[in-house]
Short mmCIF file of C-alpha atoms and ligand atoms in Angstrom, two decimals:
data_model
loop_
_atom_site.label_atom_id
_atom_site.label_comp_id
_atom_site.label_asym_id
_atom_site.label_seq_id
_atom_site.Cartn_x
_atom_site.Cartn_y
_atom_site.Cartn_z
CA MET D 1 52.63 126.26 -168.67
CA ARG D 2 55.63 125.98 -166.11
CA LEU D 3 59.16 125.28 -167.58
CA PRO D 4 61.18 122.62 -165.82
CA GLY D 5 64.36 123.60 -163.81
CA ILE D 6 63.36 123.06 -160.05
CA PRO D 7 66.62 123.38 -157.99
CA ASP D 8 67.86 119.99 -156.78
CA GLU D 9 67.75 121.14 -153.18
CA GLU D 10 64.02 121.64 -153.14
CA PHE D 11 63.41 117.74 -153.60
CA ILE D 12 63.13 115.48 -150.49
CA ARG D 13 66.07 113.06 -150.88
CA VAL D 14 67.88 109.97 -149.36
CA GLU D 15 71.28 109.11 -150.04
CA LYS D 16 70.96 105.68 -151.63
CA ILE D 17 68.36 106.82 -154.29
CA PRO D 18 70.09 108.43 -157.23
CA MET D 19 68.42 111.57 -158.92
CA THR D 20 68.53 112.87 -162.46
CA LYS D 21 70.15 116.40 -161.90
CA GLU D 22 68.34 119.66 -162.51
CA GLU D 23 70.04 120.45 -165.88
CA ILE D 24 69.75 117.07 -167.15
CA ARG D 25 65.98 117.07 -166.36
CA VAL D 26 65.51 120.32 -168.30
CA LEU D 27 67.11 118.86 -171.38
CA ALA D 28 65.53 115.55 -171.18
CA LEU D 29 62.08 117.22 -170.80
CA SER D 30 62.77 119.50 -173.61
CA LYS D 31 63.82 116.53 -175.88
CA ALA D 32 60.66 114.98 -174.86
CA ARG D 33 58.68 117.86 -176.34
CA LEU D 34 56.22 118.03 -173.37
CA PHE D 35 53.44 120.41 -173.47
CA ASP D 36 50.46 121.80 -171.63
CA GLY D 37 47.97 118.80 -171.44
CA ALA D 38 50.48 116.05 -172.63
CA LYS D 39 50.48 112.52 -171.11
CA PHE D 40 53.72 111.24 -169.95
CA ILE D 41 55.40 108.09 -168.52
CA ASP D 42 58.43 108.29 -166.21
CA ILE D 43 59.93 104.83 -165.97
CA GLY D 44 62.20 104.20 -162.91
CA SER D 45 61.00 107.31 -161.27
CA GLY D 46 63.40 107.28 -158.31
CA THR D 47 63.01 110.33 -156.32
CA GLY D 48 60.17 111.51 -158.21
CA SER D 49 62.23 114.57 -159.73
CA VAL D 50 61.50 113.93 -163.29
CA THR D 51 57.71 112.92 -162.37
CA VAL D 52 57.27 116.35 -160.60
CA GLU D 53 58.77 118.48 -163.20
CA ALA D 54 56.89 116.69 -165.81
CA GLY D 55 53.59 117.10 -163.70
CA LEU D 56 54.11 120.93 -163.44
CA VAL D 57 54.80 121.24 -167.22
CA VAL D 58 51.76 119.10 -168.34
CA GLY D 59 49.42 120.74 -165.84
CA GLU D 60 45.87 119.90 -164.62
CA LYS D 61 44.77 118.83 -168.12
CA GLY D 62 47.86 116.46 -168.54
CA LYS D 63 48.69 113.29 -166.57
CA VAL D 64 51.96 111.55 -165.64
CA TRP D 65 52.46 107.99 -164.73
CA ALA D 66 55.58 107.21 -162.65
CA ILE D 67 56.79 103.53 -162.56
CA GLU D 68 59.30 102.32 -159.88
CA LYS D 69 60.03 98.86 -158.74
CA ASP D 70 61.92 99.66 -155.62
CA LYS D 71 59.58 100.14 -152.52
CA ASP D 72 61.78 102.94 -150.88
CA ALA D 73 61.94 104.95 -154.10
CA VAL D 74 58.04 104.58 -154.68
CA GLU D 75 57.57 106.20 -151.14
CA LEU D 76 60.02 108.98 -152.00
CA THR D 77 58.23 109.62 -155.14
CA LYS D 78 54.89 109.90 -153.23
CA LYS D 79 56.54 112.20 -150.94
CA ASN D 80 58.02 114.54 -153.61
CA VAL D 81 54.56 114.37 -155.52
CA GLU D 82 52.77 115.49 -152.30
CA LYS D 83 55.38 118.28 -151.39
CA PHE D 84 54.70 119.77 -154.93
CA LYS D 85 51.01 119.32 -154.38
CA LEU D 86 50.37 117.58 -157.81
CA ASN D 87 47.06 115.71 -158.33
CA ASN D 88 47.92 114.76 -162.00
CA VAL D 89 50.27 111.89 -161.10
CA VAL D 90 49.77 108.11 -160.87
CA ILE D 91 52.46 105.86 -159.09
CA ILE D 92 52.79 102.57 -160.19
CA GLU D 93 54.78 100.25 -157.91
CA GLY D 94 56.27 97.50 -160.17
CA GLU D 95 58.90 96.64 -162.89
CA ALA D 96 58.83 97.74 -166.42
CA PRO D 97 57.94 96.59 -169.10
CA GLU D 98 54.99 94.45 -167.16
CA ALA D 99 54.02 97.65 -165.08
CA LEU D 100 53.29 99.48 -168.43
CA ASP D 101 50.33 97.36 -168.58
CA HIS D 102 48.75 99.65 -165.79
CA VAL D 103 48.87 102.61 -167.79
CA ASP D 104 45.45 102.99 -169.33
CA SER D 105 46.11 105.50 -172.19
CA GLU D 106 48.29 106.24 -175.18
CA VAL D 107 50.94 109.01 -174.13
CA ASP D 108 52.89 111.68 -175.89
CA ALA D 109 56.33 111.01 -174.36
CA ILE D 110 58.06 108.47 -172.16
CA PHE D 111 61.37 109.00 -170.17
CA ILE D 112 63.45 105.87 -169.16
CA GLY D 113 65.71 106.69 -166.33
CA GLY D 114 65.75 103.03 -165.01
CA THR D 115 67.45 101.29 -167.87
CA GLU D 116 67.43 97.63 -166.57
CA ARG D 117 65.85 95.32 -169.31
CA LEU D 118 66.11 98.29 -171.82
CA GLU D 119 65.24 96.48 -175.14
CA GLU D 120 61.90 94.94 -173.62
CA ILE D 121 60.99 98.31 -172.17
CA LEU D 122 61.48 100.02 -175.59
CA LEU D 123 59.35 97.43 -177.34
CA SER D 124 56.76 97.86 -174.86
CA SER D 125 56.81 101.55 -174.68
CA ASP D 126 56.16 101.73 -178.42
CA LYS D 127 52.80 100.16 -177.90
CA LYS D 128 51.86 102.99 -175.44
CA LEU D 129 53.22 105.95 -177.49
CA LYS D 130 51.33 107.98 -179.82
CA ASN D 131 52.59 108.51 -183.40
CA GLY D 132 54.91 111.41 -183.61
CA GLY D 133 55.66 110.71 -179.79
CA ARG D 134 58.94 110.60 -178.20
CA ILE D 135 61.01 108.34 -176.06
CA VAL D 136 64.01 109.90 -174.16
CA ILE D 137 66.68 107.73 -172.32
CA ASP D 138 69.15 108.82 -169.76
CA ALA D 139 72.22 106.76 -170.00
CA ILE D 140 75.60 106.63 -168.13
CA LEU D 141 77.19 103.66 -169.94
CA LEU D 142 78.24 103.53 -173.52
CA GLU D 143 76.75 100.11 -173.84
CA THR D 144 73.24 101.49 -172.89
CA VAL D 145 73.59 104.16 -175.42
CA ASN D 146 74.48 101.47 -178.16
CA LYS D 147 71.59 99.32 -177.06
CA ALA D 148 69.16 102.28 -176.98
CA LEU D 149 70.01 103.58 -180.36
CA SER D 150 70.18 100.33 -182.11
CA THR D 151 66.81 99.14 -180.71
CA LEU D 152 65.14 102.49 -181.37
CA ASN D 153 66.52 102.27 -185.10
CA GLN D 154 65.38 98.91 -185.53
CA MET D 155 61.84 100.17 -184.48
CA GLY D 156 62.10 102.75 -187.24
CA TYR D 157 62.28 105.70 -184.85
CA LYS D 158 64.16 108.87 -185.94
CA THR D 159 66.97 109.07 -183.46
CA ASP D 160 69.58 111.43 -182.04
CA VAL D 161 71.84 111.37 -178.90
CA ILE D 162 73.71 114.18 -176.88
CA GLU D 163 76.41 113.90 -174.36
CA VAL D 164 75.93 116.50 -171.54
CA ILE D 165 78.89 117.70 -169.67
CA ILE D 166 78.03 120.09 -167.03
CA ALA D 167 80.15 122.10 -164.36
CA LYS D 168 78.15 123.78 -161.65
CA GLY D 169 79.04 126.51 -159.53
CA MET D 170 80.08 126.06 -155.81
CA LYS D 171 80.29 129.12 -153.68
CA THR D 172 83.43 129.42 -151.65
CA SER D 173 84.69 132.40 -149.36
CA LYS D 174 86.62 133.82 -152.50
CA GLY D 175 84.07 133.19 -155.11
CA TYR D 176 82.47 130.40 -157.39
CA ALA D 177 84.45 127.26 -158.16
CA MET D 178 83.16 125.27 -160.79
CA ILE D 179 82.77 121.54 -159.98
CA SER D 180 82.24 119.07 -162.72
CA ARG D 181 79.48 116.57 -162.78
CA ASN D 182 79.65 113.03 -164.39
CA PRO D 183 78.84 113.24 -168.24
CA ILE D 184 75.48 111.97 -169.05
CA PHE D 185 74.16 110.61 -172.47
CA ILE D 186 70.43 111.57 -173.50
CA VAL D 187 69.17 109.36 -176.35
CA TYR D 188 65.96 110.13 -177.98
CA GLY D 189 63.63 108.84 -180.66
CA GLU D 190 60.54 109.83 -182.44
CA LYS D 191 57.96 107.39 -183.21
CA PRO D 192 56.90 107.74 -187.13
C1 SAM N 1 68.89 106.59 -161.84
S1 SAM N 1 67.45 106.19 -161.03
C2 SAM N 1 66.29 107.31 -161.70
C3 SAM N 1 66.30 108.78 -161.06
C4 SAM N 1 65.04 109.36 -161.29
N1 SAM N 1 64.87 109.79 -162.64
C5 SAM N 1 65.06 110.58 -160.29
O1 SAM N 1 65.31 111.79 -160.77
O2 SAM N 1 65.03 110.46 -159.22
C6 SAM N 1 66.95 104.66 -161.70
C7 SAM N 1 65.55 104.17 -161.01
O3 SAM N 1 65.02 103.12 -161.87
C8 SAM N 1 64.61 102.05 -161.15
N2 SAM N 1 64.42 101.03 -162.15
C9 SAM N 1 65.30 100.50 -162.90
N3 SAM N 1 64.91 99.43 -163.55
C10 SAM N 1 63.56 99.59 -163.55
C11 SAM N 1 62.52 98.91 -164.26
N4 SAM N 1 62.82 97.92 -165.25
N5 SAM N 1 61.17 99.14 -163.79
C12 SAM N 1 61.02 99.90 -162.81
N6 SAM N 1 61.94 100.86 -162.24
C13 SAM N 1 63.22 100.70 -162.57
C14 SAM N 1 65.44 101.81 -160.13
O4 SAM N 1 64.82 101.20 -158.92
C15 SAM N 1 65.94 103.27 -159.72
O5 SAM N 1 65.17 103.93 -158.74
#
């Protein structure tokens, strides 16, 4: 099993599509408790960086569904999935929660990086998640954190949240200067 942590520079990127950064991907997939052979849904796949990391973790026996509503982001997800030579990924062009109907299996974990219509997405995700499975939400806004926690708590999930504040080294002629990245919240819940 391969652990996540692919450097951001290894992904094909376009400026207008934001990417979940390397350190956040590592933490988010750790909170998702992914394992070799697991089934996983990435909602709002964007560049496909989380999809690719998850595809490598779950391996040939596992499967990843990438849901994305934006056509350009779908193409970018496809390119990155091809670059990393993954054949265990299904890319679904469409908007969640409706697009979740195309996932034909119960899954072990769900990552939500696209948080439009979050409440509806959480309620529909619950129907696809195995008991004991986890939902992980990446959020920038406090309001999203609040909505995620209150909805998951109402659904009876065991919840928690972390705030991640990262500074990354930038090489200069004199040495490394630390450049801070925007704080991110990771909300996660476990289905009873
Ligand atoms: C912050 S980006 C996700 C970044 C992605 N995790 C990555 O590493 O590239 C959010 C993405 O979610 C998509 N999105 C937002 N709401 C969505 C929904 N309800 N269904 C499908 N895609 C959605 C947006 O089009 C956007 O590409």
